[in-house]
CSV table of C-alpha atoms and ligand atoms in Angstrom, one decimal:
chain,number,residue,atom,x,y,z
F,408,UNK,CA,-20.9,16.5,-1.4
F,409,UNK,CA,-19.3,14.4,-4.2
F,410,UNK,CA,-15.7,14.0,-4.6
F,411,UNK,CA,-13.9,13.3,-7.9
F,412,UNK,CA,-11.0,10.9,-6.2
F,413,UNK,CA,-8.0,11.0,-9.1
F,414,UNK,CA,-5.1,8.2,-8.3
F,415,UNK,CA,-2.0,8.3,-11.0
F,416,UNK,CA,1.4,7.8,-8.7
F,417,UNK,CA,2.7,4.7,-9.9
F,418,UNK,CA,1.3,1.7,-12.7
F,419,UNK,CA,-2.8,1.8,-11.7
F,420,UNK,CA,-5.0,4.9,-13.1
F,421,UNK,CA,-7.7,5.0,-10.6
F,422,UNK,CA,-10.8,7.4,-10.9
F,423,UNK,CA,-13.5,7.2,-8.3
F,424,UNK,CA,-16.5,9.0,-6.8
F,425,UNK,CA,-17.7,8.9,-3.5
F,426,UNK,CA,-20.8,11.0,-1.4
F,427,UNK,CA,-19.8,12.1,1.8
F,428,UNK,CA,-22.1,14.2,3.9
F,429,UNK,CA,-20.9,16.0,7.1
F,430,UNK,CA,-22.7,13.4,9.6
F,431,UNK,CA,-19.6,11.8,8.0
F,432,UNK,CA,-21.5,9.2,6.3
F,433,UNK,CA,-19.4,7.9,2.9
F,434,UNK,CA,-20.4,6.0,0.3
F,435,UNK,CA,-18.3,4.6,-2.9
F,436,UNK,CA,-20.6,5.2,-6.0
F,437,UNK,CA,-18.0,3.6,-8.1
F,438,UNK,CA,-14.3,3.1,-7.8
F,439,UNK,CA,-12.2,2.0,-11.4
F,440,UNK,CA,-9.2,0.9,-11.5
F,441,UNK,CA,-6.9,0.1,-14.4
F,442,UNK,CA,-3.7,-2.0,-13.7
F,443,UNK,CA,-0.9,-1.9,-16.0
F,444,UNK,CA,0.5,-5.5,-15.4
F,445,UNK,CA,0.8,-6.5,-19.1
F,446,UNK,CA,2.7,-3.3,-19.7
F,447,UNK,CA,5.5,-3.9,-16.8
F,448,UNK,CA,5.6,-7.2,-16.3
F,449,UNK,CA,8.0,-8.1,-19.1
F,450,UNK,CA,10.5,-5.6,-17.5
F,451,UNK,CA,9.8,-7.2,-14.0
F,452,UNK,CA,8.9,-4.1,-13.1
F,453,UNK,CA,7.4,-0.3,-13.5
F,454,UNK,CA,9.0,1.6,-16.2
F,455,UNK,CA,8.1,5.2,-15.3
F,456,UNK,CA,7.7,6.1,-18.8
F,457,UNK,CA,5.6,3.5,-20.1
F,458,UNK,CA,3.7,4.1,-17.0
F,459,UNK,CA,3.3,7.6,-18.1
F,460,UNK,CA,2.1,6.9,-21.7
F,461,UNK,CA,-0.1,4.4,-20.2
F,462,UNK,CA,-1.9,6.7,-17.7
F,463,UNK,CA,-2.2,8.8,-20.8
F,464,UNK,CA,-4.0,6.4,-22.8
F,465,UNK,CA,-5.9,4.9,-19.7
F,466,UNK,CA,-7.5,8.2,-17.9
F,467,UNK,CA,-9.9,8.8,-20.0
F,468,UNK,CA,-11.9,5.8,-20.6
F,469,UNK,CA,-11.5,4.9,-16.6
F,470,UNK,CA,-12.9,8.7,-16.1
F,471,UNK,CA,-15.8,7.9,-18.2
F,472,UNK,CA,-16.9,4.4,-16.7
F,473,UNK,CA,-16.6,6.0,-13.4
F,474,UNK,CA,-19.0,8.7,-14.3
F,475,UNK,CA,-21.0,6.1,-15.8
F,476,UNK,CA,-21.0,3.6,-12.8
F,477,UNK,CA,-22.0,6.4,-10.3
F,478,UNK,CA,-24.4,7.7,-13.0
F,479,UNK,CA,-23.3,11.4,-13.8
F,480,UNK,CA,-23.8,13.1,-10.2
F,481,UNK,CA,-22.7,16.5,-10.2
F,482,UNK,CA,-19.3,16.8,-9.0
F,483,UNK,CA,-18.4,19.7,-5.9
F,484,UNK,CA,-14.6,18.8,-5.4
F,485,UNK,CA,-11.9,16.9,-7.4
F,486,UNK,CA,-8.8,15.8,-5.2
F,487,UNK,CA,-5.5,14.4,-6.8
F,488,UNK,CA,-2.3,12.7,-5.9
F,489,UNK,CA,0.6,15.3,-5.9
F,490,UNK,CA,2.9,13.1,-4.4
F,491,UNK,CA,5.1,11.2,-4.1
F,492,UNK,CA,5.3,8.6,-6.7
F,493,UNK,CA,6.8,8.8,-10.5
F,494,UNK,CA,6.8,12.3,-11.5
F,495,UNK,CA,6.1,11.6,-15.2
F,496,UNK,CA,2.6,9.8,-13.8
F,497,UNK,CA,1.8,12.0,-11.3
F,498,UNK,CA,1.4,14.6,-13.9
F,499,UNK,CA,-1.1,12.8,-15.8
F,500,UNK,CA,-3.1,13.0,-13.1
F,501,UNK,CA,-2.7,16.6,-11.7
F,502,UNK,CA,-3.2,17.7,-15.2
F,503,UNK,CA,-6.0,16.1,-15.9
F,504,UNK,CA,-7.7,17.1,-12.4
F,505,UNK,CA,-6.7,20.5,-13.5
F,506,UNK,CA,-8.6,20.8,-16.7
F,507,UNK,CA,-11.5,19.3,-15.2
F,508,UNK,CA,-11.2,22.1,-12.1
F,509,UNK,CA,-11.3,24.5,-15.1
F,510,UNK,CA,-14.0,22.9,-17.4
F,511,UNK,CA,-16.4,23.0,-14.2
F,512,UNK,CA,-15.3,25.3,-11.8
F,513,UNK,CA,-14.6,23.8,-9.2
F,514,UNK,CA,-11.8,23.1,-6.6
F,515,UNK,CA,-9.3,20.8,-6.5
F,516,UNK,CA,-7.4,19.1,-3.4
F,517,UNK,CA,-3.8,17.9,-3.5
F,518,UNK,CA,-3.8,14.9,-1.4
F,519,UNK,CA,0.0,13.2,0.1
F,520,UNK,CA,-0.5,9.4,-1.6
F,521,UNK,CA,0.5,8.0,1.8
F,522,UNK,CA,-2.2,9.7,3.1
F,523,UNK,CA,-4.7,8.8,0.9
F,524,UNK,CA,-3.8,5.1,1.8
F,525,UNK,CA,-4.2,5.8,5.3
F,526,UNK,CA,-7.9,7.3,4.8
F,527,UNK,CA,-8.7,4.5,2.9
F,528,UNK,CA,-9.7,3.2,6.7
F,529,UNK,CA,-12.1,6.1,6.5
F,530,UNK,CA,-13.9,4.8,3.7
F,531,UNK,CA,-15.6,1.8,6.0
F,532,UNK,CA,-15.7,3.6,9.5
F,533,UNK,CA,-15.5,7.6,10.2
F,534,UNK,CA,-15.4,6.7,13.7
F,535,UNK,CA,-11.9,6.1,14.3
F,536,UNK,CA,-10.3,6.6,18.0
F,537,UNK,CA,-7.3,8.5,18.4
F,538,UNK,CA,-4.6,8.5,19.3
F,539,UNK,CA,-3.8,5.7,16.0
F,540,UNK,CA,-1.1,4.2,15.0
F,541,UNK,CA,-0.7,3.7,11.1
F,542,UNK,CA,1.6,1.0,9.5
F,543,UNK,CA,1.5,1.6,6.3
F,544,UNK,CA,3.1,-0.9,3.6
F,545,UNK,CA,2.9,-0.4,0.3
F,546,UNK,CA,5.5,-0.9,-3.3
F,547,UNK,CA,7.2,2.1,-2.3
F,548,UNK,CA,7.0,3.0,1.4
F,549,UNK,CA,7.1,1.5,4.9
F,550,UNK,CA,6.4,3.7,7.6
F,551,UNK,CA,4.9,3.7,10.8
F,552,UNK,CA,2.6,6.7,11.7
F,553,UNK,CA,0.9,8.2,15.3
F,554,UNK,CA,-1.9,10.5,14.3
F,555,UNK,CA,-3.0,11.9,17.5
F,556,UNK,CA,-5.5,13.8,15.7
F,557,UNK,CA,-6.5,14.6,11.2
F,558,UNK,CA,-4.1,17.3,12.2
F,559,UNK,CA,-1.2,16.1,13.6
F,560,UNK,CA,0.6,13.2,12.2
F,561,UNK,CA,4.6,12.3,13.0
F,562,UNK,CA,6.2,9.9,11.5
F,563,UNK,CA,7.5,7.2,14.0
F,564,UNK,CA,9.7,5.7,12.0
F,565,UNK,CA,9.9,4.1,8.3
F,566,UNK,CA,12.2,2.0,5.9
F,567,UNK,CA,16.0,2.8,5.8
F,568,UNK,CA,16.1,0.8,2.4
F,569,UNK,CA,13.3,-1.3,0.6
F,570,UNK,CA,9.7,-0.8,1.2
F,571,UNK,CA,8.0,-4.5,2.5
F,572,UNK,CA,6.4,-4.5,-1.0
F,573,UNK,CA,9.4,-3.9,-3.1
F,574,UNK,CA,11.0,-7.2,-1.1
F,575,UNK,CA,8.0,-8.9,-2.0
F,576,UNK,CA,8.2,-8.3,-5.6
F,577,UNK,CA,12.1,-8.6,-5.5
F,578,UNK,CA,12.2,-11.9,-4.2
F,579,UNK,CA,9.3,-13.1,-6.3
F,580,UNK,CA,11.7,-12.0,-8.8
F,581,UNK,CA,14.8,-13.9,-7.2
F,582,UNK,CA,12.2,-16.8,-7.1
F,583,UNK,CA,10.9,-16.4,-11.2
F,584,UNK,CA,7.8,-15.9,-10.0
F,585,UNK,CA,6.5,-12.5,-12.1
F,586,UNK,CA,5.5,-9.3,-11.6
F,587,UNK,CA,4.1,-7.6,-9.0
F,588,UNK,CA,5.4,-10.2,-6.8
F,589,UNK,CA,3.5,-9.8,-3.0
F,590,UNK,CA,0.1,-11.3,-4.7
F,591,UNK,CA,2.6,-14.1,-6.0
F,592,UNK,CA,4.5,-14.6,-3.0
F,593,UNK,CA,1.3,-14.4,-0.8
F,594,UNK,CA,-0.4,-17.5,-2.9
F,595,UNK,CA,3.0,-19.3,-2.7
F,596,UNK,CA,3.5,-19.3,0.4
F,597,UNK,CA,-0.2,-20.4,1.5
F,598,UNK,CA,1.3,-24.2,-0.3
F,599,UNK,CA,4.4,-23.5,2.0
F,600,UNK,CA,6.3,-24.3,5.4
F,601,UNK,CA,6.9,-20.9,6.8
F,602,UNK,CA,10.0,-22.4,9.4
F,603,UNK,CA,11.3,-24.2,6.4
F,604,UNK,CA,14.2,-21.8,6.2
F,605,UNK,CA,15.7,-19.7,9.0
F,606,UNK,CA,15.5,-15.8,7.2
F,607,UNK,CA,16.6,-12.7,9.5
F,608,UNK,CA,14.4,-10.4,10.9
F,609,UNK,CA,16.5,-6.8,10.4
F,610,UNK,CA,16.0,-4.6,12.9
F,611,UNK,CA,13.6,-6.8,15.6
F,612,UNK,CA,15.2,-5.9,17.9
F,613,UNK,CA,16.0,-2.3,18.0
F,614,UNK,CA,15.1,0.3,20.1
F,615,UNK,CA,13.6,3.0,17.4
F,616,UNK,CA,11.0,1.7,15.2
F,617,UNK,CA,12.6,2.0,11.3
F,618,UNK,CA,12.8,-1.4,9.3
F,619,UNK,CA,14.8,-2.4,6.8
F,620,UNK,CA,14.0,-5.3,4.3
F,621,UNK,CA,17.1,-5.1,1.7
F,622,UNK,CA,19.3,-7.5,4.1
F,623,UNK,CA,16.4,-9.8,4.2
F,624,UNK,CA,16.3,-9.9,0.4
F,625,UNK,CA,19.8,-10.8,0.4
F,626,UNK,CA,19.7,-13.3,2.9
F,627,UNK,CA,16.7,-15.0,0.3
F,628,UNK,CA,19.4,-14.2,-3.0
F,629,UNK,CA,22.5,-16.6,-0.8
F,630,UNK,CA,20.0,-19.3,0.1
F,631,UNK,CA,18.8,-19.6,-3.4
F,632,UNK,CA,22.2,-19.3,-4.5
F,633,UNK,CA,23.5,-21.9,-2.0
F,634,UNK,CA,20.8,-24.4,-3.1
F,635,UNK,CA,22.3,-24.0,-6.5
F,636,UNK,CA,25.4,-25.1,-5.5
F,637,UNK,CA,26.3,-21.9,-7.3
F,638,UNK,CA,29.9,-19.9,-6.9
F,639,UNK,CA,28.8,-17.2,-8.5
F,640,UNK,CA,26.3,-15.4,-7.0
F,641,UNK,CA,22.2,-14.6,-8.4
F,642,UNK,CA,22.4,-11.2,-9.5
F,643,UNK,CA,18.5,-9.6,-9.8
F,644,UNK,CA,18.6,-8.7,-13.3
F,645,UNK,CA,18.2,-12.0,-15.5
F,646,UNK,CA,17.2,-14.1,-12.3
F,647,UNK,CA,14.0,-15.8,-13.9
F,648,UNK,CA,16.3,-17.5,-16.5
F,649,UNK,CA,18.7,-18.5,-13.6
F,650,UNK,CA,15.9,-19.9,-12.0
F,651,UNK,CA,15.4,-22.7,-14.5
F,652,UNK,CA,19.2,-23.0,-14.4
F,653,UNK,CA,19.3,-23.9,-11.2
F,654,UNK,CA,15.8,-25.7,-11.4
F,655,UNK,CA,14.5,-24.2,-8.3
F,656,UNK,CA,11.4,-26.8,-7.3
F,657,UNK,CA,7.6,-25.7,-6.7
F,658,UNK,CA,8.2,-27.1,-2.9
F,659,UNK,CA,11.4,-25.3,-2.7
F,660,UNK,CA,9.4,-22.2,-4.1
F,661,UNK,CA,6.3,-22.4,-2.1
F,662,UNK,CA,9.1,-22.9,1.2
F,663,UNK,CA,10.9,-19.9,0.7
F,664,UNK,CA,7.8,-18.1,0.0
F,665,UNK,CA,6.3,-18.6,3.1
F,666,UNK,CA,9.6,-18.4,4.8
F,667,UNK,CA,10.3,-14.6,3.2
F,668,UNK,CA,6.9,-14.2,4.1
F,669,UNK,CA,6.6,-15.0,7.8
F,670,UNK,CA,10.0,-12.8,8.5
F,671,UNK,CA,8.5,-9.9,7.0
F,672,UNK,CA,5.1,-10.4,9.1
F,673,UNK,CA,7.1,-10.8,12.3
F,674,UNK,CA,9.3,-7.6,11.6
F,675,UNK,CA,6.1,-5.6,11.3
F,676,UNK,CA,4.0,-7.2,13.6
F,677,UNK,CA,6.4,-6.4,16.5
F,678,UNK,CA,7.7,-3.2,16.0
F,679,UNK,CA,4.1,-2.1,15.7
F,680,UNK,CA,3.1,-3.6,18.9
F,681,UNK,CA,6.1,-2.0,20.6
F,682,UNK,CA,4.9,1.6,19.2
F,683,UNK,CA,1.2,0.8,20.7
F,684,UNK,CA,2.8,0.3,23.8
F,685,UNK,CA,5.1,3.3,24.1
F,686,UNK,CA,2.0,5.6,22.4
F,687,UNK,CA,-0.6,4.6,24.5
F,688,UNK,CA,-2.6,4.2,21.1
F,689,UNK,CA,-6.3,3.2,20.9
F,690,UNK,CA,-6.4,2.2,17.6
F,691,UNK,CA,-4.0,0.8,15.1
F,692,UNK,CA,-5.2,0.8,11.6
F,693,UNK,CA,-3.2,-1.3,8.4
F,694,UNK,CA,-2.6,0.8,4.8
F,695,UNK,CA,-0.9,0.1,1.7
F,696,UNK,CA,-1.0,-2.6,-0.6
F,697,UNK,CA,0.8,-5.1,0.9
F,698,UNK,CA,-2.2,-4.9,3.9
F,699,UNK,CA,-4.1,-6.9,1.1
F,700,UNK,CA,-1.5,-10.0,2.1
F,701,UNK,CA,-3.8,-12.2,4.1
F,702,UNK,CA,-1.2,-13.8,6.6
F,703,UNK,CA,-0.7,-10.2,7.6
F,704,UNK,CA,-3.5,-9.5,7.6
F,705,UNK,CA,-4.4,-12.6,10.0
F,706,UNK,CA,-1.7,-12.6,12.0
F,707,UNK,CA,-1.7,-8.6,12.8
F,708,UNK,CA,-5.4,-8.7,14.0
F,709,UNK,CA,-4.8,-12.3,16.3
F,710,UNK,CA,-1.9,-10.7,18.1
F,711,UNK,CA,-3.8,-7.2,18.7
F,712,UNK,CA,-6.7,-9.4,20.1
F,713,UNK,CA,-4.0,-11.3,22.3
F,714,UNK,CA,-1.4,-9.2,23.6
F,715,UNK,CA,-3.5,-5.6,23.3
F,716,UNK,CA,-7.3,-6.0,24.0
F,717,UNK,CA,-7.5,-2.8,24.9
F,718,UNK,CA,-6.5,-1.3,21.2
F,719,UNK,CA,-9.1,-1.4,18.6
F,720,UNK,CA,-8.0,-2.5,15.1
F,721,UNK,CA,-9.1,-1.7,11.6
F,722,UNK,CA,-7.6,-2.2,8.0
F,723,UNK,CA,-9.4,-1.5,4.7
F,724,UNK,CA,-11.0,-4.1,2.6
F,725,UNK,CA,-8.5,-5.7,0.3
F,726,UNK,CA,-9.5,-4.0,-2.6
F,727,UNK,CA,-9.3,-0.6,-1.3
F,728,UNK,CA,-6.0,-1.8,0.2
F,729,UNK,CA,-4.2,-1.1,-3.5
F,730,UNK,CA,-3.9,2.2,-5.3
F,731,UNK,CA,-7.3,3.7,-5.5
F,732,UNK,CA,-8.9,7.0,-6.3
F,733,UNK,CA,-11.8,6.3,-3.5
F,734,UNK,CA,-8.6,6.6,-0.8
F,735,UNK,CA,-7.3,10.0,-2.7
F,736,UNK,CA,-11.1,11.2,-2.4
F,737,UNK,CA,-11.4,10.3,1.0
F,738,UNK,CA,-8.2,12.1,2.3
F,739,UNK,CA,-9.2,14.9,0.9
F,740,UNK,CA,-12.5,15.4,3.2
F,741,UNK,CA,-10.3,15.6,5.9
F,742,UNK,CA,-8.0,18.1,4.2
F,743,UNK,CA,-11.2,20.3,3.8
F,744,UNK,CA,-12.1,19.9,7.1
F,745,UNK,CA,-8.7,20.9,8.4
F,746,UNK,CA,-8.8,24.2,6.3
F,747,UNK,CA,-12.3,25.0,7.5
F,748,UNK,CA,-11.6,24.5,10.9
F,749,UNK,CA,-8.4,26.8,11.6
V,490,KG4,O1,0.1,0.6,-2.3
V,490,KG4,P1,0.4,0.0,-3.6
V,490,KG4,O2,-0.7,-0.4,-4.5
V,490,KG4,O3,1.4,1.0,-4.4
V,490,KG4,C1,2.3,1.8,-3.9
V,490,KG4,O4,2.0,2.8,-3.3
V,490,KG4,O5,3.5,1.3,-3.9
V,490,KG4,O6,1.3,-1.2,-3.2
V,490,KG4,C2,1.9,-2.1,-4.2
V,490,KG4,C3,2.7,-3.1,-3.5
V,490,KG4,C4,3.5,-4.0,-4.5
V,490,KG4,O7,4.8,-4.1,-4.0
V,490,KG4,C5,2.8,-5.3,-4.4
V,490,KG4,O8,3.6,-6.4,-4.6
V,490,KG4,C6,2.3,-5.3,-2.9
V,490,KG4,O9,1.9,-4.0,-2.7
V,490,KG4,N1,1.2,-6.2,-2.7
V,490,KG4,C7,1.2,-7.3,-1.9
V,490,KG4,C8,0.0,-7.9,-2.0
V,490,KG4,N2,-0.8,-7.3,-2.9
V,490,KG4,C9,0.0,-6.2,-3.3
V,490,KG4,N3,2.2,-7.7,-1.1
V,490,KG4,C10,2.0,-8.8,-0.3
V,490,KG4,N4,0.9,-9.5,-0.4
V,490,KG4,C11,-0.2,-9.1,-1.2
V,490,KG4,N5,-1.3,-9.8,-1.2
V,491,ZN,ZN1,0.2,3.3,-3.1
């Protein structure tokens, strides 16, 4: 079977094509993605219209390479993002997967784009234990997930404010560093002492297993605004001017970097270890593109080996960690397999 993947939720038109037989063997035949960093990185941020127009422009020619790369297989299934993400985008996409559905007759799948990052796991091993525990982290959610089969997933618990990547890319803002900010932050902070400054970690502690990462970004906004002897304090908008104001150094940068950094790690880290305790999991798998951040990344799989060698552990490869069309067409073989099977 090949599956037309179709990935339009947020700034990244994604088109891909992957083979799946049902001994559950994948394969990518070609995965295009098109960022639209130029487009939103003046605004230090995604601007859900010019997102839109740029999907517009974007789909087609990303369609055609992937077509080209996977040299023009016959398609059997085409499976979309419906949501969530910017409605505007999200359109592009489900239109577009619509027309085709027409043009060829064939069906279409509307996939859940949290999902689709988890089954990006899928795309590398089909053979996945359950019960699994999924923290997924991306721009726009934080949650953390027991599947105790394709059928059954609950959500443990998720973020009661900011998603980890939106703190990344806010305090890469704070910091002047650009847009999106977790790549940023994560090269930053390799140059940088990660106890350099003393950053909260909301919610360690707590019994349930939600995070929160907005008081952490504040905590970031008074230490930069306390280094610049300031009395009025950085507001968000307009921070990159303020700061070459307050002439914020690289060492300074690269400090609070890995500092931000390391209290985000921890926060995840921990309350994922607590949930693989209290779920008697067997495997904990990492989703969403801040699981592309390699100190996460690092640190996540050291402390599994350590503390829980018992539990097997799996992420995606760093560029399927991103927004993808290969995860959208992934999730959607188990979507099929769920329907058949009832
Ligand atoms: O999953 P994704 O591509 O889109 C959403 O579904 O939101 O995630 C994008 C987020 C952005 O916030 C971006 O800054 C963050 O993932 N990100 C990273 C890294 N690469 C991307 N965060 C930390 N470290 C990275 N290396
Ligand atoms: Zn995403």
């Amino acid at each position: 079977m090949i599956i037309l993947g179709i990935e339009t939720s947020c700034d990244d038109t994604g088109i891909a094509l992957i083979e799946y037989d049902w001994q559950k063997k994948c394969r990518i035949l070609s995965n295009i993605i098109s960022s639209q960093i130029e487009v939103h990185a003046p605004y230090g941020g995604v601007v859900p219209n010019l997102a839109a127009r740029a999907h517009l422009k974007n789909i087609k020619p990303v369609f055609e390479k992937a077509l080209k790369k996977a040299n023009y297989p016959k398609i059997n299934l085409i499976a979309v993002t419906k949501e969530p993400g910017l409605i505007p985008c999200l359109l592009v996409g489900i239109n577009f997967a619509k027309a085709l559905a027409y043009n060829w007759s064939i069906p279409i799948i509307e996939i859940n784009h949290i999902k689709g990052h988890i089954y990006a796991n899928w795309l590398n091993n089909s053979n996945i234990e359950f019960p699994i525990l999924s923290l997924v982290v991306s721009g726009g959610h934080t949650q953390l997930v027991l599947m105790k089969s394709h059928k059954d997933f609950k959500i443990l618990g998720e973020t009661r404010d900011d998603a980890a990547g939106e703190a990344f890319d806010k305090v890469a803002k704070l910091l002047g560093l650009g847009y999106p900010g977790g790549p940023i932050i994560s090269q930053r902070a390799l140059k940088g002492n990660p106890l350099t400054f003393n950053l909260p970690r909301p919610m360690i502690r707590n019994k349930d297993y939600d995070f929160s990462f907005s008081g952490l970004k504040t905590a970031v906004l008074y230490e930069i605004s306390r280094h610049g002897l300031s009395s009025t304090p950085l507001s968000y908008k307009g921070c990159s001017s303020q700061r070459h104001a307050l002439k914020l150094s690289e060492k300074y940068i690269n400090n609070m970097a890995a500092s931000f950094q390391q209290a985000a790690i921890d926060v995840l880290i921990s309350k994922t270890i607590k949930a693989a305790n209290e779920f008697k999991i067997k495997t904990i798998i990492l989703s969403g593109g801040v699981s592309a951040n390699s100190e996460l990344r690092k640190q996540i799989e050291e402390k599994i080996k350590k503390d829980l060698s018992n539990i097997k552990f799996q992420m995606p490869e760093i560029k399927l960690c991103t927004d993808n069309g290969a995860m959208i067409a992934m999730a959607s073989v188990y979507k099929l397999e769920k329907n058949i099977k009832k």
